[in-house]
Coordinates of C-alpha atoms (C1' of nucleotides) in Angstrom, one line a residue:
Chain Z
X1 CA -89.3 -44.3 -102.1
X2 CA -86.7 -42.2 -103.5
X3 CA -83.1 -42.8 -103.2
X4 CA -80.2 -40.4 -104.3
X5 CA -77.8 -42.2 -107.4
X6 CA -75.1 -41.5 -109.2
X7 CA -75.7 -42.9 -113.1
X8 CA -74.0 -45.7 -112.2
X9 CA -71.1 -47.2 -114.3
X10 CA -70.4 -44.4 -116.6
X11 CA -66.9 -42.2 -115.6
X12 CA -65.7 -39.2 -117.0
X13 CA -65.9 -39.9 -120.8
X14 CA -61.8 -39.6 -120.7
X15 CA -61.3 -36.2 -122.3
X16 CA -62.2 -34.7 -119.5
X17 CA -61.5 -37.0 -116.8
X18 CA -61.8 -34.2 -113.8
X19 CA -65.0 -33.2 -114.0
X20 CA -66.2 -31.5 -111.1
X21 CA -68.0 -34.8 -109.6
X22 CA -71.5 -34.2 -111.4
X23 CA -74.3 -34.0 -108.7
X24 CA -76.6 -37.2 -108.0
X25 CA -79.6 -37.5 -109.7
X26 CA -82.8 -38.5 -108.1
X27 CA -84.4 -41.8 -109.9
X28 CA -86.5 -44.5 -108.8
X29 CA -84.2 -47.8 -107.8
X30 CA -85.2 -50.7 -109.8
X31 CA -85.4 -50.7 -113.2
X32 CA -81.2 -49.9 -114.2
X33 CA -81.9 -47.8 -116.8
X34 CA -78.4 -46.4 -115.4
X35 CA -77.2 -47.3 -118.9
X36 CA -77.3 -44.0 -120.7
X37 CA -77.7 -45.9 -124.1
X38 CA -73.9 -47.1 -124.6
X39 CA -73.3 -47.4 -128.3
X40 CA -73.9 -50.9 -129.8
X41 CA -70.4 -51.9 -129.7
X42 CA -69.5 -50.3 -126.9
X43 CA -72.0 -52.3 -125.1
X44 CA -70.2 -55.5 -126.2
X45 CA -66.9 -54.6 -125.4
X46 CA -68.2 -53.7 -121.7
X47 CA -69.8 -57.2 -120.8
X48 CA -66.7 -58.8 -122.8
X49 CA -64.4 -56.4 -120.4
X50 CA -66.6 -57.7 -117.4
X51 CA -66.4 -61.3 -118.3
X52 CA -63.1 -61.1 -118.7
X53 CA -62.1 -59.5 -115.6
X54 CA -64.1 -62.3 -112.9
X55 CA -62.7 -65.4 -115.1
X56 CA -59.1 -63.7 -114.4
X57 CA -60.2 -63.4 -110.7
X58 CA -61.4 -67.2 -110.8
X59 CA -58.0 -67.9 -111.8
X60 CA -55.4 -66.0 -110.2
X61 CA -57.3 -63.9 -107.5
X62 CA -57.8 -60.3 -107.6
X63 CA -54.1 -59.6 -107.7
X64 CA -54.6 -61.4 -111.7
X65 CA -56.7 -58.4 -112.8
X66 CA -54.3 -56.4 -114.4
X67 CA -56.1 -53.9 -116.9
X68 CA -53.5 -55.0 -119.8
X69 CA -54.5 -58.7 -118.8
X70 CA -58.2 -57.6 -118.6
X71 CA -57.8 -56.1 -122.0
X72 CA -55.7 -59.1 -123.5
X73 CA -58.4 -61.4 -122.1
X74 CA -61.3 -59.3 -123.6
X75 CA -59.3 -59.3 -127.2
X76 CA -59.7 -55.0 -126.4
X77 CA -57.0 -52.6 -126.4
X78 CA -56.1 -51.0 -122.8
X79 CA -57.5 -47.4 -123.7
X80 CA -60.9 -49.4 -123.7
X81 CA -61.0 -50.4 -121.1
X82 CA -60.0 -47.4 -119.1
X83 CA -62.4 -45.5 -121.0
X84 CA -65.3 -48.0 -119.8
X85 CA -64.3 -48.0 -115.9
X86 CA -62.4 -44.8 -115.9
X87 CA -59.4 -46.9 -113.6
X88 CA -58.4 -50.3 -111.9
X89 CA -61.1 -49.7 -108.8
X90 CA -64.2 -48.6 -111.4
X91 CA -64.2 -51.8 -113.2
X92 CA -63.6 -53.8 -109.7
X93 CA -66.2 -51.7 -108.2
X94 CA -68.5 -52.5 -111.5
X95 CA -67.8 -56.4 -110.7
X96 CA -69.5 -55.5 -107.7
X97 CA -72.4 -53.9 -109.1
X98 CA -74.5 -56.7 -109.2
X99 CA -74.0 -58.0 -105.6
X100 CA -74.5 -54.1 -104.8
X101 CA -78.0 -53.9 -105.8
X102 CA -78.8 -57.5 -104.7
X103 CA -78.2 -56.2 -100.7
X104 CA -80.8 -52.8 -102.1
X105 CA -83.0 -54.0 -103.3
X106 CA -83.4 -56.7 -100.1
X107 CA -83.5 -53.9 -97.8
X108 CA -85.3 -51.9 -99.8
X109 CA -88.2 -53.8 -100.8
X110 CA -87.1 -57.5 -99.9
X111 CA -89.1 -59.7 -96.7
X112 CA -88.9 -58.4 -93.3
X113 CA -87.0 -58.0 -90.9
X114 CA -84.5 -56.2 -93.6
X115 CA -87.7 -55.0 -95.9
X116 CA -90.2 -53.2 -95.0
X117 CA -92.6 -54.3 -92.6
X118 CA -90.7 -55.0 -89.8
X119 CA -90.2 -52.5 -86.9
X120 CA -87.2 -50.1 -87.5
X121 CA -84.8 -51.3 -85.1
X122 CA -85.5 -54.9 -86.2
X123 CA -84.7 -53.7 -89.5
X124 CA -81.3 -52.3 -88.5
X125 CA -80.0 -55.3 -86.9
X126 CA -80.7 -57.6 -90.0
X127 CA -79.3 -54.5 -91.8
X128 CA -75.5 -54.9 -90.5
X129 CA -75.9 -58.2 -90.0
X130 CA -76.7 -58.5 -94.1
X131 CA -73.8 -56.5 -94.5
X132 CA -71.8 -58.3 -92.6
X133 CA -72.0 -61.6 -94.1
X134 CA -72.6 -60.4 -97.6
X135 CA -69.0 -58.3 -97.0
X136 CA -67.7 -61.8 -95.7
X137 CA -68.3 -63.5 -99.1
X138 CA -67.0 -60.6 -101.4
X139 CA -64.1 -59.4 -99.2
X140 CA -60.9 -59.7 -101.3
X141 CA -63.2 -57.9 -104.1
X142 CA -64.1 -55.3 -101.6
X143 CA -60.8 -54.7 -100.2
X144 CA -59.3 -54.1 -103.6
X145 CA -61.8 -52.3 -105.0
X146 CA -61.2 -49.9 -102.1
X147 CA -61.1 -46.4 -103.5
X148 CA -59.3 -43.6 -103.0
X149 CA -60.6 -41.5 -100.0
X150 CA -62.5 -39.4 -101.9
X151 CA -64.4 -41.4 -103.8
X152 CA -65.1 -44.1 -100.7
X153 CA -68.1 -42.7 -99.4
X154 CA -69.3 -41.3 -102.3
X155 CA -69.8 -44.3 -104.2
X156 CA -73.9 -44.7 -105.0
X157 CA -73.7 -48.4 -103.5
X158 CA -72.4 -46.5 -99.9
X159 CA -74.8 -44.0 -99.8
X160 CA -77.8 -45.9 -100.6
X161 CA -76.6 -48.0 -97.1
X162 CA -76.1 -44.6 -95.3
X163 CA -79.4 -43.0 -96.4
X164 CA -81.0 -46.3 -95.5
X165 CA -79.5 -46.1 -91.9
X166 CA -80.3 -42.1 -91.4
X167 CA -84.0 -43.3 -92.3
X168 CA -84.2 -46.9 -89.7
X169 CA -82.0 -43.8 -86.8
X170 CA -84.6 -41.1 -87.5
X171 CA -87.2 -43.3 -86.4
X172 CA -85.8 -45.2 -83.8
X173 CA -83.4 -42.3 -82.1
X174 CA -85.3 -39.1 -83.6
X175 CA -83.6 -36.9 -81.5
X176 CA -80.1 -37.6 -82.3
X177 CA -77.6 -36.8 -84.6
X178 CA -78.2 -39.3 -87.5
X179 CA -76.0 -38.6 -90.1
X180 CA -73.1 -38.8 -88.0
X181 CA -74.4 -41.7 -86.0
X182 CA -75.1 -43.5 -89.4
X183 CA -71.4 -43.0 -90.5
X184 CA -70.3 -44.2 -87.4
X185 CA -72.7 -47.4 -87.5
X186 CA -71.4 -48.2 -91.0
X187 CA -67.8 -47.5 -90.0
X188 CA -67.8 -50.4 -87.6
X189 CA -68.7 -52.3 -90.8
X190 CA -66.2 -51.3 -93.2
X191 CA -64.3 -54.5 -94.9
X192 CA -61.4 -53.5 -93.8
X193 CA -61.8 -54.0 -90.2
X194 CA -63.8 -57.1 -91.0
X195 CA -61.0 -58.4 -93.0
X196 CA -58.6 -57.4 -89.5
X197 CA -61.3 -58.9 -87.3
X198 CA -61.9 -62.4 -89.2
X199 CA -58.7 -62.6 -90.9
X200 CA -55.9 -61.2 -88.5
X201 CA -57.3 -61.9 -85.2
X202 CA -59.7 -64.9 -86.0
X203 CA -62.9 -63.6 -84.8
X204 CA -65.3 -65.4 -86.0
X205 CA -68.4 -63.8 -87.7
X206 CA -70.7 -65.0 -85.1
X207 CA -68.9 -62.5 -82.6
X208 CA -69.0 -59.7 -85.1
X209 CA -72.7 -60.4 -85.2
X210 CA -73.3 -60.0 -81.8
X211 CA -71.3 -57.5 -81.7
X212 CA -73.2 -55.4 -84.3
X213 CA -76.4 -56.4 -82.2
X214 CA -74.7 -55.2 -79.2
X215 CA -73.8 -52.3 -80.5
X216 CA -77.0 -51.5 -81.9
X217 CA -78.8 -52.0 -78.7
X218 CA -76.1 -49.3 -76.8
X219 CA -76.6 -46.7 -79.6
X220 CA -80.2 -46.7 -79.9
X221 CA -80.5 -47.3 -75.8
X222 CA -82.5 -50.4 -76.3
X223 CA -82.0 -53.8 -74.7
X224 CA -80.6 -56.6 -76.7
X225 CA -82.8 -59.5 -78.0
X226 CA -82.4 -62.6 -76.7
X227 CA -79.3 -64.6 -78.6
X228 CA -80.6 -65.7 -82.5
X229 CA -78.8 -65.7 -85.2
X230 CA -81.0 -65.6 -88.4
X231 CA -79.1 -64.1 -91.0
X232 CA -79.1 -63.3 -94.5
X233 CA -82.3 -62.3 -94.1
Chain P
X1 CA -47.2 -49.7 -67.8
X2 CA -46.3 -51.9 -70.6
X3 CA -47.8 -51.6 -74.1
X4 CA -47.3 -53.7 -77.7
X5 CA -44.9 -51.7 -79.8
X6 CA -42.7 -53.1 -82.7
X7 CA -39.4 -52.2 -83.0
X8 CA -40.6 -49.0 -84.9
X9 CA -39.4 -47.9 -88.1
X10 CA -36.6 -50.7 -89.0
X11 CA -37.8 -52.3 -92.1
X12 CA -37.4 -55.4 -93.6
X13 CA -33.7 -55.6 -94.8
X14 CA -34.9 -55.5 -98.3
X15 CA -32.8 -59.2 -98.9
X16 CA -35.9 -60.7 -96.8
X17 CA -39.1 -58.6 -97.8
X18 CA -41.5 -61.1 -96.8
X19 CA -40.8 -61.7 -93.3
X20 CA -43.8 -63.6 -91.9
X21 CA -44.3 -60.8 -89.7
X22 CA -41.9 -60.3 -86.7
X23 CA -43.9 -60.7 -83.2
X24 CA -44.5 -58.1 -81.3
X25 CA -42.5 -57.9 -78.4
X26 CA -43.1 -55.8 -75.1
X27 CA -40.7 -53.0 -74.2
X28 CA -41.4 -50.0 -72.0
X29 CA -42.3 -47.1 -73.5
X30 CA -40.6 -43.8 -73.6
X31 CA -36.8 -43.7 -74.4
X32 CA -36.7 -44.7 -77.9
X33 CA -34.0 -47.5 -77.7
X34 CA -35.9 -48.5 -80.9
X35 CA -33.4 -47.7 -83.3
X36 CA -31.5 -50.8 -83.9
X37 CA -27.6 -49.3 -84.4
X38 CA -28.0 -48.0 -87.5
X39 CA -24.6 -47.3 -89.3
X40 CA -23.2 -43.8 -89.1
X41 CA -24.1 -43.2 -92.8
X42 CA -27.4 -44.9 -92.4
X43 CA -28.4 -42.8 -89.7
X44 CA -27.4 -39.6 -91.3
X45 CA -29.1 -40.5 -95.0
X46 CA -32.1 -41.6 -92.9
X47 CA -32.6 -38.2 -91.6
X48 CA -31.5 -36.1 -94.8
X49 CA -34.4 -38.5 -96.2
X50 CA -36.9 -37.5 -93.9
X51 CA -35.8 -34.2 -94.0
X52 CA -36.1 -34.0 -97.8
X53 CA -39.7 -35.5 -97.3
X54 CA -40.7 -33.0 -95.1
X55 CA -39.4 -30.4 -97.6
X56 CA -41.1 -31.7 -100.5
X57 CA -44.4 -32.1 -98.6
X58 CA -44.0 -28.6 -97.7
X59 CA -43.6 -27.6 -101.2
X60 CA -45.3 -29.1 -103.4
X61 CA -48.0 -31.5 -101.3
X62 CA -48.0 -35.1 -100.0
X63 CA -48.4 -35.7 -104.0
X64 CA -45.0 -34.3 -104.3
X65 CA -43.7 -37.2 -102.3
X66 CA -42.1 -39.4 -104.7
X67 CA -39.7 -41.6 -104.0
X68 CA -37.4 -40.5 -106.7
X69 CA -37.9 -36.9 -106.3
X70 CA -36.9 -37.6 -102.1
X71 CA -33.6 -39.7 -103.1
X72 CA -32.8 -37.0 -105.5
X73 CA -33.2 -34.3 -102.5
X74 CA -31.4 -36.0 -100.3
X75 CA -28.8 -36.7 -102.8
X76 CA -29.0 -40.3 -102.2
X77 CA -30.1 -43.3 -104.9
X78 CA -33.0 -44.4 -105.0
X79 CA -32.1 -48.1 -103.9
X80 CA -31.4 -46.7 -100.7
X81 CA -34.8 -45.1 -99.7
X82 CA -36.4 -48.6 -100.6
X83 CA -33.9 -50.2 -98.4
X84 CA -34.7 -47.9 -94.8
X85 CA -38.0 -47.3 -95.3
X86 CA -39.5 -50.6 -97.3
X87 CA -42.0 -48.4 -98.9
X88 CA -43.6 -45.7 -99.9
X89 CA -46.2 -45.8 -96.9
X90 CA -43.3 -46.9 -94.7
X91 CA -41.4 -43.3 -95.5
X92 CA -44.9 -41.5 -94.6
X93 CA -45.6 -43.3 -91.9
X94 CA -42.0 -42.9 -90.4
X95 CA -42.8 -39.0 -91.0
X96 CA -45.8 -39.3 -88.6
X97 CA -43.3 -41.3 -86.7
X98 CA -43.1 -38.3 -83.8
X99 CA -47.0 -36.4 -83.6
X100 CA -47.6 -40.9 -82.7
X101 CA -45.3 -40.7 -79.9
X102 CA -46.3 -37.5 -78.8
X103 CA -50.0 -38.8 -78.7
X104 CA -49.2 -41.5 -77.2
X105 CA -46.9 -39.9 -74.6
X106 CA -49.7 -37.4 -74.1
X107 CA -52.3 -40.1 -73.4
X108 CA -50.2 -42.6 -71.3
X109 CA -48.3 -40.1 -69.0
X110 CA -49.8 -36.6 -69.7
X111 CA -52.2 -35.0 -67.5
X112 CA -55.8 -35.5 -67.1
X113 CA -58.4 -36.0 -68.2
X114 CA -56.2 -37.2 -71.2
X115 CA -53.3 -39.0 -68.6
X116 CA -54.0 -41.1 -65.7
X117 CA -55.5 -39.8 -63.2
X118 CA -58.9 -39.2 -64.4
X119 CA -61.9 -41.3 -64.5
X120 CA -61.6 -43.9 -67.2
X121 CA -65.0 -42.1 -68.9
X122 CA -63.8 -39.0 -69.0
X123 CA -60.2 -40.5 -70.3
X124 CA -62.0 -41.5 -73.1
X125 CA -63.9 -38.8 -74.1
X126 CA -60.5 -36.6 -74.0
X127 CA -59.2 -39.7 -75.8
X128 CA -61.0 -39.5 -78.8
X129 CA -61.6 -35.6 -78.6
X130 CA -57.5 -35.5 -79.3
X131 CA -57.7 -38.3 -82.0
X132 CA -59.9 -36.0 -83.6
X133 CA -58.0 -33.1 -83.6
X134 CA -54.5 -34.5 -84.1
X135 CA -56.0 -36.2 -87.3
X136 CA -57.1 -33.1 -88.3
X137 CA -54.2 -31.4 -88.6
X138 CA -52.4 -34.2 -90.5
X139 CA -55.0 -35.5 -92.2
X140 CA -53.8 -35.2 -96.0
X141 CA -50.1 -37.2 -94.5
X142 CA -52.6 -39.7 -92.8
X143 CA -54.8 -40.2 -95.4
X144 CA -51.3 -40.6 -98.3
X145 CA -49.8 -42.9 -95.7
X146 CA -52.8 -45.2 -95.4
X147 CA -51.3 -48.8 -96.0
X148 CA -53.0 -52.3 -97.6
X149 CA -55.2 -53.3 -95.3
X150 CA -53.2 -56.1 -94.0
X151 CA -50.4 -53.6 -92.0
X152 CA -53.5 -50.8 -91.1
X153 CA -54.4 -51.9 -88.4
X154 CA -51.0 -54.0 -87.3
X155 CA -49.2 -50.7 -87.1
X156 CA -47.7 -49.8 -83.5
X157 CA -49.5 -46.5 -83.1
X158 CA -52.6 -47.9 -83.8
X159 CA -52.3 -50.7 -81.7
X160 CA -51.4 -48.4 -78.8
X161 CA -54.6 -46.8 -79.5
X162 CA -56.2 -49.8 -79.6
X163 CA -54.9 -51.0 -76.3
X164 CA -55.3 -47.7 -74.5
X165 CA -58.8 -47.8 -75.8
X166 CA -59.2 -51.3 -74.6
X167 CA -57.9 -50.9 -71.1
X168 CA -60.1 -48.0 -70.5
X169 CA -63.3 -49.6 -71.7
X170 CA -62.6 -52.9 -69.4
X171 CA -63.1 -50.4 -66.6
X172 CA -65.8 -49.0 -68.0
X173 CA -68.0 -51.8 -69.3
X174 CA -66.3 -54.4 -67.6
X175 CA -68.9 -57.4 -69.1
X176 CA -68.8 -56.2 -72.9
X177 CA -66.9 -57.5 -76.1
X178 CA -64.3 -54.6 -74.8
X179 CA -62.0 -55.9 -78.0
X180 CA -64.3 -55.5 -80.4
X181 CA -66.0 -52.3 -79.0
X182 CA -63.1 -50.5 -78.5
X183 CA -62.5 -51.2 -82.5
X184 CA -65.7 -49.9 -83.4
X185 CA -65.0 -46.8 -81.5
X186 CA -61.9 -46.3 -83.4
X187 CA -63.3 -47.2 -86.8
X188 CA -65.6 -43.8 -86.0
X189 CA -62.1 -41.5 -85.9
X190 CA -60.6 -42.9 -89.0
X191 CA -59.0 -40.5 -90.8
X192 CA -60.7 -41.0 -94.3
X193 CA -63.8 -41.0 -92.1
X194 CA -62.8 -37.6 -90.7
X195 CA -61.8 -36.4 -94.1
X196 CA -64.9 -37.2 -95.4
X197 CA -67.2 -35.4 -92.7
X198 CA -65.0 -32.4 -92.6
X199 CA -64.1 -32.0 -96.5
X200 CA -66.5 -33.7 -98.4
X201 CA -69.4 -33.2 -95.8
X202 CA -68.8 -29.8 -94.1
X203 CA -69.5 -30.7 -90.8
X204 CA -66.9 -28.7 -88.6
X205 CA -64.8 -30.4 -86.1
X206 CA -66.9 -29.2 -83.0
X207 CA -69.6 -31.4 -84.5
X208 CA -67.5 -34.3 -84.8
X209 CA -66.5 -33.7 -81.2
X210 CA -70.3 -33.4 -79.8
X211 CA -70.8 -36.8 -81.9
X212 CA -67.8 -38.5 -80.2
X213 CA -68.8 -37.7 -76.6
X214 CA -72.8 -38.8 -78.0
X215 CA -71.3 -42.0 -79.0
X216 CA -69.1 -42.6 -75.6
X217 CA -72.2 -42.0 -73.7
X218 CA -74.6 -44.1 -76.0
X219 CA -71.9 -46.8 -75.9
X220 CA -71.0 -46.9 -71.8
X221 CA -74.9 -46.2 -70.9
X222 CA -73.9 -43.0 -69.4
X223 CA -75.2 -39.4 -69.5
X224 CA -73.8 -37.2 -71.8
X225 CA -71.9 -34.4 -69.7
X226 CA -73.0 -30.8 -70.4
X227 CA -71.5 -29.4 -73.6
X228 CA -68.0 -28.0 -73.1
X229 CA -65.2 -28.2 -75.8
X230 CA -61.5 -28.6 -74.0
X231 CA -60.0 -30.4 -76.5
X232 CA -56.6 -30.6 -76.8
X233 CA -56.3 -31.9 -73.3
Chain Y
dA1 C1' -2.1 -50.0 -89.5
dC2 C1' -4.3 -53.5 -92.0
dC3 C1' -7.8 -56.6 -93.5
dC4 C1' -12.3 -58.8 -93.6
dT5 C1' -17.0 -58.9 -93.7
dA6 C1' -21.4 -57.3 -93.2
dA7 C1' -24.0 -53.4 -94.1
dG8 C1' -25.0 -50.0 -97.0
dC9 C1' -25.3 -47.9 -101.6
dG10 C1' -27.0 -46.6 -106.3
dG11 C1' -28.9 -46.8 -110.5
dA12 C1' -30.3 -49.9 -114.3
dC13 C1' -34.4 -52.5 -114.9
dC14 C1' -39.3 -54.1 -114.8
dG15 C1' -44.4 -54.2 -114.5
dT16 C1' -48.4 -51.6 -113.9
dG17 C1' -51.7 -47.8 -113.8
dG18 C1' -52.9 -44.1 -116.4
dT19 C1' -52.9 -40.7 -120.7
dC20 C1' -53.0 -39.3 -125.5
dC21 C1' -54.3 -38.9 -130.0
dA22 C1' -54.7 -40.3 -134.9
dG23 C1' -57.7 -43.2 -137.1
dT24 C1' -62.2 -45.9 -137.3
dT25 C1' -67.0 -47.0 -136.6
dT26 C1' -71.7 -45.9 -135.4
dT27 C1' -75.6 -43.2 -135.5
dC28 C1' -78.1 -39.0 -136.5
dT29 C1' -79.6 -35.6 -139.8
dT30 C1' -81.4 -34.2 -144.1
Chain R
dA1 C1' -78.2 -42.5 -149.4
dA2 C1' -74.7 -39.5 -148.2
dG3 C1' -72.4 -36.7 -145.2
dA4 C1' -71.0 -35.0 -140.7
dA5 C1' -70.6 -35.2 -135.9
dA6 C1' -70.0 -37.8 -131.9
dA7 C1' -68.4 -41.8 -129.8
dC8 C1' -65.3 -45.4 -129.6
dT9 C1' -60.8 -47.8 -130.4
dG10 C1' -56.0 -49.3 -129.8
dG11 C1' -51.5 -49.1 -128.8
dA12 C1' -47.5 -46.1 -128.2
dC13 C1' -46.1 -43.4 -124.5
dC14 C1' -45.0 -41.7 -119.6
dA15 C1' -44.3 -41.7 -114.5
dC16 C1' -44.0 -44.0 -110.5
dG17 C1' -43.4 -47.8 -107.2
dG18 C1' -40.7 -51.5 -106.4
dT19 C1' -36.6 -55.0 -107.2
dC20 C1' -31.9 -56.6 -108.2
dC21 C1' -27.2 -57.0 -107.9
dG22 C1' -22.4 -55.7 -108.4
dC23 C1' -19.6 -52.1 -106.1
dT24 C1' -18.2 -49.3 -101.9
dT25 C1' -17.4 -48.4 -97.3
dA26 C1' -17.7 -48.4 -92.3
dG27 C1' -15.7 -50.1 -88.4
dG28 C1' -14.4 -54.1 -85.4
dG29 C1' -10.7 -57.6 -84.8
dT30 C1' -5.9 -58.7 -84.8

DNA sequence: ACCCTAAGCGGACCGTGGTCCAGTTTTCTT
DNA sequence: AAGAAAACTGGACCACGGTCCGCTTAGGGT
């Protein structure tokens, strides 16, 4: 299957910083070869940059990566680093690459009920409730890797979860508007409101779970399942 | 009816920045006792402030906002805009200050289907129809003014969404997770949301509105009236 | 009318994100 | 192997948000 991708991880080469937002490119998801062959040293000075950056986060939180302390850390002057990450929420958003393709490639081609396999609208449950949790772990990362709006939903990791939603709706609700149901779906699991659910009002995540379940079950005009909670699929 | 509000608009008094958050406390809405006796000079460089904002919005964008440039206009130091408005989002939000209210007088004491009056269902779906709209048309103020996520969704106009939303669903779906649905529903009209499906996606407003009143329906287990667009109610 | 005090004021100051460009290093070409 | 082009580097530089603190002023009490 065939997912739409930006080539990950590699702004505007800094010269010409606004570029006119270069269109996705279809490739097969799995092998990264996102790396469009970064010079040798270039190379280093990125995983130095992204070493750096989570050992300042291990230490002082998230408010600790500043991009001079980043670059101080990595022994790299600051134009480096912005020239790598393009700004502040590229290089956060690049620390969470990894975790990024982790929750893909489980939905994508990971055991059921989030692979393949299972029936569609089993697959969407275990979908937001994967997000949920997996949000619940990175959420200070999330929150301040928080783009600007225009790049928030255009960000490769986002629309892989949206196409992947259109897909499980077009089966389950084929009738309906999709798209717009999918934004909505995935806008009741923005890290934002989890971080005012869990954090400000003390829900706990076992009511957003059944609330996404719940949810699910309305939109789709099926009943909910009896009460289990097997996450993390 | 009473309703949540803060004591709008009367930041921290910059000696004490980090107030742990004053509670809410319960007043009537409608005459705007909020202002706390501002001193005559206060008062009058608050409104050359937001006067100058509005100017320089007008001018030369939200962008143009800075908060030099609007103590300049105003012929005020710079000091002072810090001190009334705590922020930069504070000075934005305090210029959205009035459409809130008017929203808010509009759905708590306007006529139906937005007002009382009407059935709750219908309420909602002129509810959300005007949410849409009103963000609409201030959606580049709305989207600068967009603060951390901690104070998003504490602010007193969204809370009063919130609560109007929550009152109405309790008579709807009495035996749901009313809290947390009616913060799903609202998730779906967020302005960056909107900004994206309008501006980045295309999709015109009327679409938005048809995927609203789909989503009320889906959510309440009600039919979908036939397609009519009064918004604006 | 005077004074006293709290509120308000303003602009110097700081840290950070982001830009620029002259000089260096790598890699490709022949 | 040598030369040229492209890519990368680093740190000086700038603008903006936000803070601090000594001075000024409004306005109530006497």
């Amino acid at each position: 299957m065939l997912y739409a991708v930006f080539m990950s991880s590699a702004p505007p080469p800094f010269p010409k910083p606004q570029e006119p937002l270069e269109p996705p490119e279809l490739i097969e998801v799995g092998p990264a070869l996102s790396e469009p062959c970064l010079r040798a040293d270039a190379a280093r000075n990125r995983a130095r940059l992204l070493e750096a950056a989570a050992r300042l986060i291990a230490e002082h939180g998230v408010a600790g990566v500043t991009m001079e302390a980043v670059a101080a850390a990595a022994r790299v002057g600051k134009g480096t680093v912005f020239r790598r990450f393009g700004d502040r929420t590229g290089l956060l958003m690049a620390l969470l690459d990894h975790s990024d393709k982790q929750l893909q490639a489980d939905f994508m081609g990971g055991p059921p009920p989030l692979g393949p396999g299972a029936p569609p609208l089993d697959r969407l449950r275990a979908f937001g409730v994967a997000v949920l949790y997996r949000s619940a772990e990175r959420l200070d990362l999330l929150l301040a890797a928080q783009p600007d709006p225009d790049r928030r939903f255009s960000h490769p990791a986002v629309a892989a979860l949206r196409t992947h939603v259109v897909m499980l709706l077009r089966q389950i609700v084929p009738d309906g508007d999709c798209e717009l149901l999918a934004r909505t779906l995935l806008a009741s699991l923005d890290p934002a409101l989890i971080h005012h659910l869990t954090r400000q009002c003390g829900m706990p995540l076992e009511r957003l779970e059944a609330g996404w379940t719940d949810l699910v079950a309305r939109v789709t005009g099926t009943d909910a399942p009896a009460a289990d909670s097997t996450h993390r699929g």
